[in-house]
Amino acid sequence: MKAFIKLHLKEYVGGKSFILFGILGGLVTLILFTAGEVSFANNPTEEVISQFGSQWKFLSIMAGFAAVVVSMGTIEKHRREKRAELLMLHRLGLERQMLGLAIGNALVSMLLSAVLAVVLIFVVIFAGAPTSFIGFIAAFLSYLLTAGMLALMVSVLNVFLPSVVVAVLGVLLVIVGSFHQTIQGMLLNNGQLMGRILAKVMNILPPLDVFNRLTRSLFFLEFRGGQDLIIFLVYLWLTLTIVFLTAKRAGRHEKI
Amino acid sequence: MMRIKDLSKRFGQKEIFCRLNLHFESGKVFALIGPNGAGKTTLMRMILGWDKDYEGEIVCDDDIRLGYSPETPWFPEILTGQEVLSYYLEVRGTDKKTAITESARLMQEVGLDLEKDTLVKNYSKGMRQRLGVAQALIGDPDLLLLDEPSAGLDFFGQLQMQTLIGKLKAQGKTIILNSHLLHDVEKVADAGYLFMNTHVFRHFDKAEFEHESLADMFIATAKGARDEGLY
Amino acid sequence: MRKSSVVLWFVCGAALLLSFCSGRAGLVDAHTIELIDQARMLDFDEDWPGFQPGIYPLDIYRKNLLTRDSVIRYDSDGLREIKDRTPVYALSMDVDPDGQVVVLLLNARDFRSFADAGDLDASSADLYYQAAICHEAFHCFQAGQGLYDVYADGITARDGSTVPATSRLLDADDEYRRLWVQEMEALAQYAKEDSRQNHQLCFAAYQARLDYLYSRFDDTEVQEYLDYAAFYEKVEGTAQYIENITLSKLSGKDLEFALTGYAEGTAKFYSSGFFKAFILDRVADFDWKTDFFNTSVTFEDYLFTVPLQECQEEQ
C-alpha cells in the first residue's frame, strides 16, 4: 500500500498547485495582518489575539476547500480509469485500495494545508507570536488533521456519489462546518420546531469551528477543559471507523 | 493447465455462454476469436476471478500464476515505463532495489529498454501494449492472458508483438490471446476457440489453418450456423 | 486487521464517547457556574445605585445531544431543570409565565461558540460572557424601575409607525451617516475632555443632524424617529454602559478603553447611549441616574438642556 499511496501523492502533489496554494495562503496571512483594528461586540479585542485567531480561522476554511477539491473525484477517477483490476492482479485488494485512496487524499490535503500556512509559519518564527514551540506544533497538527479528516469524509462520499454532487456537498460541509455553532445557534434562536430539529440534525456534520477553536486554544496556550479536544477525537474516530467500514465493504462486494 | 467445465453465463436476459467446455494445455498459445460481444473478455475476467457470477467450473493446476494485459491498460502518466513496472512490483511487496533490477529486466524482455526512462504519456500505442505485456510478466506467471495486444497497432507494431509472443512461448509460457486480427493469430497461435454466439462455437488447431485460413474457417462456420438458423 | 486491534479500536471509541458524555453531564458545567457567580457578585452600587445583578434568576439553555433541549433555572435555590418550557437560545431579558423577569442565558461554551468569529481567546470570551450577563441583568433592573411602564405604548412595534421606513432611508443616506459619525466623534472628544468648547461641538453636531432630518422628513416622521432613537439609547446605551463597566472591573482597565470605537448599523444606539452616559457621569452636577428609567427623560434632555458643571463654571 506504501507504493500505492506514494504514487497518489506524486499524482496530486504537483508543483503548480503548491505554488498556487502557497501564494493564496500567503496573501490571506498578509491581508489579515494588515487588516487593522478588530472589534468584538463594540469593544476592541486584543489585536494580537484577534489577528492570529483570524489567521487560523481563514486558513482552516481554505484548507477545508482544498481538501474537498483534492478528494472529491479521486475514487470516481480510480473507477473510470479501471485502475483497480490490475492492482488486484498485483495483490492489492480493493479494501486496501480504498484505504490507500482515502489516506492518500488525507495526506495530500494535509500537505496543501501546510503549504497554505507557510507564510504564517514564517511570521510565527521570525516576528514572534503569543505561543510556544509545543503550542504551535500542537495547533498546527490539529489544523492539519482537520483538513485530513475532511478529506477522508469527502473520499467516502465519493464512493457512493458522483464527483459533482460530492463537490457541492463538500463545499456545504466546509461552509456549514466553519460556522456550525453560529448556524446551530441561529436555528435554536428562532425557537421554531423545525429550527430545533435542524439544529439536532446539524450534529451529524463536523463542527469545523470547534476544531478551529481547538487549534487556536492550543496556539494561544489556553487549553482548558479538553471538551473541544474530545469532540475533535470523537469525530476523528467516527470518520476513521466509517472509512474502514467503507473499505471493508469495498473488499466484500468486490467493488469500490 | 486449465479446464473449463460446463460454463454458463448470462448478462441479465442475454445468455453469453451455455455449458461451455474448454481445455488449455501448458506451453501453448491459445487464441480466442469471435465477433464483439461474444464474451471473450468476459471469459478472461472469469479466469482471473474478477467475475464470479457464472455456473460451471474453472479448474486450474495448483499454484498457477496468472498474468494479464488488458486491451487498454491504464498506466500512471507521470511515471516512466520502468517506473510503472517498479510501481507494480512494489505494490506486490517487492523491495525497491529488487523492483528496479527486475523492472529493467522486464523492459529489456519486451524490447523497451531504450525507452525505459521515457514518460509513459509519451509512449506510442505499440509501446504501451508491450509495457502492458511486461506488466503481465511481473511475478513470472505460468499463464498469460493478453486481451487484444495488437489492437490499433501499425504493421510494424503487430510484427513486434508477434515476435514478443513467440519469445514468451519459447520460454514455456501458456498464453491465451484475445484477438480480432486473424492473420496475427495464424502466426502465433497453436490452437484456439472460435465463438460466434452461445450456440455456435468450435475448436481449431494449427494443423487446420495450415490448409484453411482462419478467415475462411470463420466464414464457413458462420454460413453453416446461418443455414441451421443458429446465427 | 487482527481481531484484537478491532476490539481495541472500539474500546477507544467507547472511551471517547463516554468522556464526551461525561463532559456534558450535570445540569450546567462548573466553569459556567463559576463565571456566572463571579458576575453576579460584582458590586455596581457606585456605578448605578440599586442595581444588583445577583438578584435576577437565570434561565440557562441546556443542549441535550439526543433528547429535547431544556431550560435550567439558576437562582437563590440553586440549579433545577424546568421541563415544561420551550427553551430559547438567546442572551436576553425575558418575563417567565409567572411574571418574573429573568435573564435568558447560554452556557459559557455555547456563548463563545455563538459569538466567536475567530478573533476571541478563551479569557476574552469569558469576560464578554460575564459582561453580557450583567448587560441582561441590567435590563431586568430597568424593567423593575418601571421603564416599560413609561413606554407602555411601545416604541418599535407601534401600529402605523414611520420609523422602519425612515431608518431604511437613513441607513442608505451617506450624508446622514457623515453627520452621525461627526456627532459620535464630538461625543468621544467630549467624553475624553470636559470643556465648554467640546460641549458646544457636540451640540452643534447634534443640531446639524437634527436639521438634516427635518430637511428630509416631515415633523411627525422626525419626532417618531427621535423617540425611537432616544428609547434605544436609554435601554441599550445604559446596558452597554454596565457591560463596559463590567469589562473594566474584571480586566482592570480604565473605562475609557471603551471610547476607542463605536458601533454602526443597528447597534449604533448602544454606542451613542454609552458615550452619553459616560459624559453625564463626568460632567453632570446632579444625580442623573435617579428617575432616569421611570420618566420619559432622554439623554439629550440632560446633555443639552440641563446646565452642566463645566458650562456653569464658565458661565
mmCIF file of N, CA and C in Angstrom, chain A residues 11-110:
data_model
loop_
_atom_site.group_PDB
_atom_site.id
_atom_site.type_symbol
_atom_site.label_atom_id
_atom_site.label_comp_id
_atom_site.label_asym_id
_atom_site.label_seq_id
_atom_site.Cartn_x
_atom_site.Cartn_y
_atom_site.Cartn_z
ATOM 1 N N GLU A 11 0.947 11.983 -7.889
ATOM 2 C CA GLU A 11 -0.018 12.424 -8.892
ATOM 3 C C GLU A 11 -0.702 13.723 -8.509
ATOM 4 N N TYR A 12 -0.980 13.895 -7.211
ATOM 5 C CA TYR A 12 -1.783 15.042 -6.787
ATOM 6 C C TYR A 12 -0.983 16.188 -6.201
ATOM 7 N N VAL A 13 0.254 15.923 -5.858
ATOM 8 C CA VAL A 13 1.055 16.999 -5.293
ATOM 9 C C VAL A 13 1.923 17.565 -6.406
ATOM 10 N N GLY A 14 1.280 18.353 -7.241
ATOM 11 C CA GLY A 14 2.013 18.954 -8.356
ATOM 12 C C GLY A 14 2.622 20.278 -7.938
ATOM 13 N N GLY A 15 3.654 20.701 -8.611
ATOM 14 C CA GLY A 15 4.316 21.961 -8.301
ATOM 15 C C GLY A 15 3.382 23.154 -8.412
ATOM 16 N N LYS A 16 2.547 23.147 -9.463
ATOM 17 C CA LYS A 16 1.681 24.307 -9.712
ATOM 18 C C LYS A 16 0.704 24.544 -8.570
ATOM 19 N N SER A 17 0.054 23.440 -8.145
ATOM 20 C CA SER A 17 -0.952 23.608 -7.101
ATOM 21 C C SER A 17 -0.290 24.062 -5.806
ATOM 22 N N PHE A 18 0.934 23.603 -5.576
ATOM 23 C CA PHE A 18 1.647 24.019 -4.370
ATOM 24 C C PHE A 18 1.934 25.519 -4.394
ATOM 25 N N ILE A 19 2.412 25.975 -5.534
ATOM 26 C CA ILE A 19 2.729 27.407 -5.646
ATOM 27 C C ILE A 19 1.455 28.225 -5.471
ATOM 28 N N LEU A 20 0.366 27.775 -6.140
ATOM 29 C CA LEU A 20 -0.905 28.493 -6.060
ATOM 30 C C LEU A 20 -1.395 28.579 -4.617
ATOM 31 N N PHE A 21 -1.378 27.440 -3.933
ATOM 32 C CA PHE A 21 -1.851 27.437 -2.552
ATOM 33 C C PHE A 21 -0.927 28.239 -1.639
ATOM 34 N N GLY A 22 0.364 28.162 -1.900
ATOM 35 C CA GLY A 22 1.319 28.943 -1.109
ATOM 36 C C GLY A 22 1.038 30.427 -1.250
ATOM 37 N N ILE A 23 0.797 30.868 -2.498
ATOM 38 C CA ILE A 23 0.526 32.293 -2.739
ATOM 39 C C ILE A 23 -0.795 32.688 -2.085
ATOM 40 N N LEU A 24 -1.820 31.850 -2.267
ATOM 41 C CA LEU A 24 -3.138 32.151 -1.687
ATOM 42 C C LEU A 24 -3.046 32.299 -0.164
ATOM 43 N N GLY A 25 -2.421 31.306 0.454
ATOM 44 C CA GLY A 25 -2.276 31.336 1.908
ATOM 45 C C GLY A 25 -1.484 32.550 2.357
ATOM 46 N N GLY A 26 -0.414 32.835 1.613
ATOM 47 C CA GLY A 26 0.424 33.983 1.951
ATOM 48 C C GLY A 26 -0.363 35.275 1.870
ATOM 49 N N LEU A 27 -1.158 35.396 0.814
ATOM 50 C CA LEU A 27 -1.965 36.608 0.641
ATOM 51 C C LEU A 27 -2.942 36.789 1.800
ATOM 52 N N VAL A 28 -3.618 35.694 2.145
ATOM 53 C CA VAL A 28 -4.591 35.774 3.246
ATOM 54 C C VAL A 28 -3.881 36.195 4.531
ATOM 55 N N THR A 29 -2.745 35.554 4.786
ATOM 56 C CA THR A 29 -1.996 35.875 6.001
ATOM 57 C C THR A 29 -1.624 37.351 6.031
ATOM 58 N N LEU A 30 -1.071 37.837 4.910
ATOM 59 C CA LEU A 30 -0.606 39.225 4.896
ATOM 60 C C LEU A 30 -1.786 40.198 4.986
ATOM 61 N N ILE A 31 -2.857 39.899 4.270
ATOM 62 C CA ILE A 31 -4.036 40.789 4.310
ATOM 63 C C ILE A 31 -4.575 40.876 5.733
ATOM 64 N N LEU A 32 -4.682 39.720 6.380
ATOM 65 C CA LEU A 32 -5.250 39.726 7.733
ATOM 66 C C LEU A 32 -4.332 40.435 8.730
ATOM 67 N N PHE A 33 -3.015 40.339 8.502
ATOM 68 C CA PHE A 33 -2.108 41.021 9.428
ATOM 69 C C PHE A 33 -2.142 42.533 9.249
ATOM 70 N N THR A 34 -2.580 42.955 8.066
ATOM 71 C CA THR A 34 -2.617 44.399 7.833
ATOM 72 C C THR A 34 -4.048 44.920 7.844
ATOM 73 N N ALA A 35 -4.988 44.071 8.296
ATOM 74 C CA ALA A 35 -6.406 44.457 8.218
ATOM 75 C C ALA A 35 -6.786 45.547 9.218
ATOM 76 N N GLY A 36 -5.937 45.777 10.202
ATOM 77 C CA GLY A 36 -6.220 46.863 11.138
ATOM 78 C C GLY A 36 -7.051 46.412 12.318
ATOM 79 N N GLU A 37 -7.748 47.394 12.890
ATOM 80 C CA GLU A 37 -8.424 47.166 14.161
ATOM 81 C C GLU A 37 -9.589 46.185 14.034
ATOM 82 N N VAL A 38 -9.695 45.323 15.002
ATOM 83 C CA VAL A 38 -10.800 44.375 15.022
ATOM 84 C C VAL A 38 -11.565 44.610 16.309
ATOM 85 N N SER A 39 -12.869 44.484 16.243
ATOM 86 C CA SER A 39 -13.604 44.680 17.480
ATOM 87 C C SER A 39 -14.614 43.568 17.680
ATOM 88 N N PHE A 40 -14.994 43.368 18.925
ATOM 89 C CA PHE A 40 -15.995 42.362 19.235
ATOM 90 C C PHE A 40 -17.070 43.030 20.078
ATOM 91 N N ALA A 41 -18.326 42.866 19.658
ATOM 92 C CA ALA A 41 -19.466 43.418 20.396
ATOM 93 C C ALA A 41 -19.201 44.863 20.804
ATOM 94 N N ASN A 42 -18.753 45.642 19.867
ATOM 95 C CA ASN A 42 -18.464 47.069 20.046
ATOM 96 C C ASN A 42 -17.242 47.341 20.910
ATOM 97 N N ASN A 43 -16.562 46.302 21.330
ATOM 98 C CA ASN A 43 -15.374 46.506 22.157
ATOM 99 C C ASN A 43 -14.136 46.060 21.403
ATOM 100 N N PRO A 44 -13.069 46.840 21.504
ATOM 101 C CA PRO A 44 -11.859 46.402 20.815
ATOM 102 C C PRO A 44 -11.333 45.126 21.452
ATOM 103 N N THR A 45 -10.826 44.208 20.634
ATOM 104 C CA THR A 45 -10.269 42.975 21.195
ATOM 105 C C THR A 45 -8.744 43.074 21.169
ATOM 106 N N GLU A 46 -8.122 42.146 21.851
ATOM 107 C CA GLU A 46 -6.661 42.113 21.868
ATOM 108 C C GLU A 46 -6.188 41.907 20.432
ATOM 109 N N GLU A 47 -5.454 42.890 19.897
ATOM 110 C CA GLU A 47 -5.139 42.855 18.475
ATOM 111 C C GLU A 47 -4.378 41.592 18.071
ATOM 112 N N VAL A 48 -3.391 41.245 18.894
ATOM 113 C CA VAL A 48 -2.548 40.113 18.521
ATOM 114 C C VAL A 48 -3.359 38.811 18.509
ATOM 115 N N ILE A 49 -4.306 38.720 19.447
ATOM 116 C CA ILE A 49 -5.126 37.510 19.522
ATOM 117 C C ILE A 49 -6.109 37.466 18.363
ATOM 118 N N SER A 50 -6.735 38.608 18.090
ATOM 119 C CA SER A 50 -7.718 38.594 17.005
ATOM 120 C C SER A 50 -7.032 38.356 15.672
ATOM 121 N N GLN A 51 -5.820 38.894 15.516
ATOM 122 C CA GLN A 51 -5.128 38.713 14.240
ATOM 123 C C GLN A 51 -4.712 37.264 14.026
ATOM 124 N N PHE A 52 -4.054 36.671 15.014
ATOM 125 C CA PHE A 52 -3.649 35.265 14.845
ATOM 126 C C PHE A 52 -4.876 34.355 14.804
ATOM 127 N N GLY A 53 -5.892 34.700 15.611
ATOM 128 C CA GLY A 53 -7.124 33.908 15.610
ATOM 129 C C GLY A 53 -7.764 33.907 14.241
ATOM 130 N N SER A 54 -7.861 35.104 13.632
ATOM 131 C CA SER A 54 -8.468 35.205 12.305
ATOM 132 C C SER A 54 -7.643 34.448 11.273
ATOM 133 N N GLN A 55 -6.311 34.495 11.439
ATOM 134 C CA GLN A 55 -5.437 33.750 10.520
ATOM 135 C C GLN A 55 -5.837 32.275 10.500
ATOM 136 N N TRP A 56 -5.913 31.712 11.701
ATOM 137 C CA TRP A 56 -6.230 30.275 11.790
ATOM 138 C C TRP A 56 -7.599 29.996 11.216
ATOM 139 N N LYS A 57 -8.532 30.897 11.494
ATOM 140 C CA LYS A 57 -9.910 30.699 11.029
ATOM 141 C C LYS A 57 -9.941 30.664 9.493
ATOM 142 N N PHE A 58 -9.338 31.675 8.873
ATOM 143 C CA PHE A 58 -9.370 31.758 7.405
ATOM 144 C C PHE A 58 -8.586 30.608 6.768
ATOM 145 N N LEU A 59 -7.411 30.338 7.345
ATOM 146 C CA LEU A 59 -6.598 29.252 6.778
ATOM 147 C C LEU A 59 -7.326 27.910 6.891
ATOM 148 N N SER A 60 -8.043 27.713 7.991
ATOM 149 C CA SER A 60 -8.776 26.453 8.159
ATOM 150 C C SER A 60 -9.866 26.328 7.105
ATOM 151 N N ILE A 61 -10.558 27.428 6.838
ATOM 152 C CA ILE A 61 -11.625 27.374 5.827
ATOM 153 C C ILE A 61 -11.014 27.053 4.465
ATOM 154 N N MET A 62 -9.898 27.729 4.153
ATOM 155 C CA MET A 62 -9.243 27.476 2.855
ATOM 156 C C MET A 62 -8.724 26.036 2.782
ATOM 157 N N ALA A 63 -8.172 25.560 3.891
ATOM 158 C CA ALA A 63 -7.670 24.175 3.907
ATOM 159 C C ALA A 63 -8.824 23.203 3.696
ATOM 160 N N GLY A 64 -9.987 23.541 4.254
ATOM 161 C CA GLY A 64 -11.181 22.707 4.071
ATOM 162 C C GLY A 64 -11.550 22.630 2.597
ATOM 163 N N PHE A 65 -11.559 23.785 1.928
ATOM 164 C CA PHE A 65 -11.882 23.792 0.493
ATOM 165 C C PHE A 65 -10.837 22.993 -0.291
ATOM 166 N N ALA A 66 -9.572 23.143 0.099
ATOM 167 C CA ALA A 66 -8.503 22.390 -0.587
ATOM 168 C C ALA A 66 -8.749 20.892 -0.445
ATOM 169 N N ALA A 67 -9.140 20.473 0.758
ATOM 170 C CA ALA A 67 -9.399 19.043 0.997
ATOM 171 C C ALA A 67 -10.538 18.554 0.099
ATOM 172 N N VAL A 68 -11.556 19.392 -0.061
ATOM 173 C CA VAL A 68 -12.696 18.998 -0.907
ATOM 174 C C VAL A 68 -12.240 18.876 -2.362
ATOM 175 N N VAL A 69 -11.495 19.883 -2.819
ATOM 176 C CA VAL A 69 -11.045 19.883 -4.221
ATOM 177 C C VAL A 69 -10.174 18.653 -4.497
ATOM 178 N N VAL A 70 -9.289 18.345 -3.569
ATOM 179 C CA VAL A 70 -8.374 17.211 -3.757
ATOM 180 C C VAL A 70 -9.131 15.880 -3.781
ATOM 181 N N SER A 71 -10.110 15.737 -2.896
ATOM 182 C CA SER A 71 -10.695 14.413 -2.672
ATOM 183 C C SER A 71 -11.992 14.142 -3.415
ATOM 184 N N MET A 72 -12.579 15.173 -4.007
ATOM 185 C CA MET A 72 -13.951 14.993 -4.491
ATOM 186 C C MET A 72 -14.088 13.994 -5.646
ATOM 187 N N GLY A 73 -13.011 13.760 -6.421
ATOM 188 C CA GLY A 73 -13.197 12.910 -7.593
ATOM 189 C C GLY A 73 -12.222 11.754 -7.712
ATOM 190 N N THR A 74 -11.376 11.561 -6.713
ATOM 191 C CA THR A 74 -10.308 10.569 -6.874
ATOM 192 C C THR A 74 -10.841 9.139 -7.014
ATOM 193 N N ILE A 75 -11.866 8.823 -6.238
ATOM 194 C CA ILE A 75 -12.365 7.444 -6.280
ATOM 195 C C ILE A 75 -13.109 7.196 -7.589
ATOM 196 N N GLU A 76 -13.860 8.209 -8.014
ATOM 197 C CA GLU A 76 -14.553 8.082 -9.305
ATOM 198 C C GLU A 76 -13.521 7.912 -10.430
ATOM 199 N N LYS A 77 -12.435 8.653 -10.345
ATOM 200 C CA LYS A 77 -11.383 8.572 -11.361
ATOM 201 C C LYS A 77 -10.737 7.180 -11.352
ATOM 202 N N HIS A 78 -10.497 6.685 -10.156
ATOM 203 C CA HIS A 78 -9.909 5.355 -9.982
ATOM 204 C C HIS A 78 -10.781 4.313 -10.687
ATOM 205 N N ARG A 79 -12.100 4.493 -10.515
ATOM 206 C CA ARG A 79 -13.070 3.578 -11.109
ATOM 207 C C ARG A 79 -13.090 3.755 -12.628
ATOM 208 N N ARG A 80 -13.146 5.021 -13.074
ATOM 209 C CA ARG A 80 -13.270 5.325 -14.503
ATOM 210 C C ARG A 80 -12.064 4.797 -15.278
ATOM 211 N N GLU A 81 -10.891 4.936 -14.706
ATOM 212 C CA GLU A 81 -9.671 4.502 -15.406
ATOM 213 C C GLU A 81 -9.388 3.024 -15.213
ATOM 214 N N LYS A 82 -10.303 2.349 -14.544
ATOM 215 C CA LYS A 82 -10.176 0.901 -14.310
ATOM 216 C C LYS A 82 -8.812 0.564 -13.716
ATOM 217 N N ARG A 83 -8.409 1.319 -12.725
ATOM 218 C CA ARG A 83 -7.105 1.066 -12.114
ATOM 219 C C ARG A 83 -7.153 -0.142 -11.192
ATOM 220 N N ALA A 84 -8.369 -0.425 -10.685
ATOM 221 C CA ALA A 84 -8.482 -1.397 -9.594
ATOM 222 C C ALA A 84 -8.039 -2.799 -10.005
ATOM 223 N N GLU A 85 -8.383 -3.202 -11.248
ATOM 224 C CA GLU A 85 -8.194 -4.619 -11.585
ATOM 225 C C GLU A 85 -6.724 -5.020 -11.664
ATOM 226 N N LEU A 86 -5.935 -4.171 -12.336
ATOM 227 C CA LEU A 86 -4.503 -4.510 -12.416
ATOM 228 C C LEU A 86 -3.879 -4.542 -11.032
ATOM 229 N N LEU A 87 -4.346 -3.600 -10.194
ATOM 230 C CA LEU A 87 -3.806 -3.570 -8.828
ATOM 231 C C LEU A 87 -4.195 -4.841 -8.075
ATOM 232 N N MET A 88 -5.420 -5.294 -8.306
ATOM 233 C CA MET A 88 -5.853 -6.539 -7.650
ATOM 234 C C MET A 88 -4.985 -7.700 -8.125
ATOM 235 N N LEU A 89 -4.695 -7.679 -9.446
ATOM 236 C CA LEU A 89 -3.854 -8.738 -10.008
ATOM 237 C C LEU A 89 -2.476 -8.736 -9.328
ATOM 238 N N HIS A 90 -2.042 -7.513 -8.966
ATOM 239 C CA HIS A 90 -0.749 -7.415 -8.286
ATOM 240 C C HIS A 90 -0.912 -7.417 -6.771
ATOM 241 N N ARG A 91 -1.984 -8.064 -6.342
ATOM 242 C CA ARG A 91 -2.197 -8.416 -4.930
ATOM 243 C C ARG A 91 -2.574 -7.256 -4.026
ATOM 244 N N LEU A 92 -3.023 -6.141 -4.594
ATOM 245 C CA LEU A 92 -3.526 -5.077 -3.733
ATOM 246 C C LEU A 92 -5.054 -5.147 -3.803
ATOM 247 N N GLY A 93 -5.638 -5.703 -2.755
ATOM 248 C CA GLY A 93 -7.086 -5.918 -2.734
ATOM 249 C C GLY A 93 -7.856 -4.601 -2.725
ATOM 250 N N LEU A 94 -9.148 -4.707 -3.012
ATOM 251 C CA LEU A 94 -9.968 -3.493 -3.087
ATOM 252 C C LEU A 94 -10.055 -2.772 -1.745
ATOM 253 N N GLU A 95 -10.054 -3.537 -0.673
ATOM 254 C CA GLU A 95 -10.133 -2.921 0.650
ATOM 255 C C GLU A 95 -8.927 -2.005 0.868
ATOM 256 N N ARG A 96 -7.762 -2.539 0.508
ATOM 257 C CA ARG A 96 -6.552 -1.734 0.725
ATOM 258 C C ARG A 96 -6.449 -0.596 -0.294
ATOM 259 N N GLN A 97 -7.001 -0.804 -1.484
ATOM 260 C CA GLN A 97 -7.016 0.288 -2.473
ATOM 261 C C GLN A 97 -7.859 1.451 -1.952
ATOM 262 N N MET A 98 -9.040 1.109 -1.424
ATOM 263 C CA MET A 98 -9.949 2.140 -0.900
ATOM 264 C C MET A 98 -9.286 2.886 0.254
ATOM 265 N N LEU A 99 -8.663 2.105 1.148
ATOM 266 C CA LEU A 99 -7.968 2.733 2.279
ATOM 267 C C LEU A 99 -6.843 3.633 1.781
ATOM 268 N N GLY A 100 -6.096 3.108 0.800
ATOM 269 C CA GLY A 100 -4.969 3.866 0.246
ATOM 270 C C GLY A 100 -5.424 5.171 -0.378
ATOM 271 N N LEU A 101 -6.537 5.114 -1.114
ATOM 272 C CA LEU A 101 -7.042 6.345 -1.739
ATOM 273 C C LEU A 101 -7.446 7.367 -0.682
ATOM 274 N N ALA A 102 -8.169 6.895 0.340
ATOM 275 C CA ALA A 102 -8.631 7.817 1.389
ATOM 276 C C ALA A 102 -7.440 8.398 2.145
ATOM 277 N N ILE A 103 -6.492 7.547 2.497
ATOM 278 C CA ILE A 103 -5.317 8.035 3.236
ATOM 279 C C ILE A 103 -4.508 8.979 2.340
ATOM 280 N N GLY A 104 -4.370 8.584 1.067
ATOM 281 C CA GLY A 104 -3.651 9.450 0.121
ATOM 282 C C GLY A 104 -4.298 10.823 0.036
ATOM 283 N N ASN A 105 -5.619 10.851 -0.080
ATOM 284 C CA ASN A 105 -6.333 12.137 -0.135
ATOM 285 C C ASN A 105 -6.077 12.958 1.128
ATOM 286 N N ALA A 106 -6.124 12.267 2.266
ATOM 287 C CA ALA A 106 -5.906 12.972 3.537
ATOM 288 C C ALA A 106 -4.497 13.552 3.573
ATOM 289 N N LEU A 107 -3.511 12.771 3.120
ATOM 290 C CA LEU A 107 -2.122 13.255 3.163
ATOM 291 C C LEU A 107 -1.927 14.445 2.209
ATOM 292 N N VAL A 108 -2.514 14.343 1.004
ATOM 293 C CA VAL A 108 -2.371 15.455 0.050
ATOM 294 C C VAL A 108 -3.017 16.712 0.638
ATOM 295 N N SER A 109 -4.201 16.548 1.223
ATOM 296 C CA SER A 109 -4.895 17.706 1.815
ATOM 297 C C SER A 109 -4.067 18.317 2.934
ATOM 298 N N MET A 110 -3.444 17.448 3.724
ATOM 299 C CA MET A 110 -2.637 17.958 4.833
ATOM 300 C C MET A 110 -1.404 18.701 4.300
#
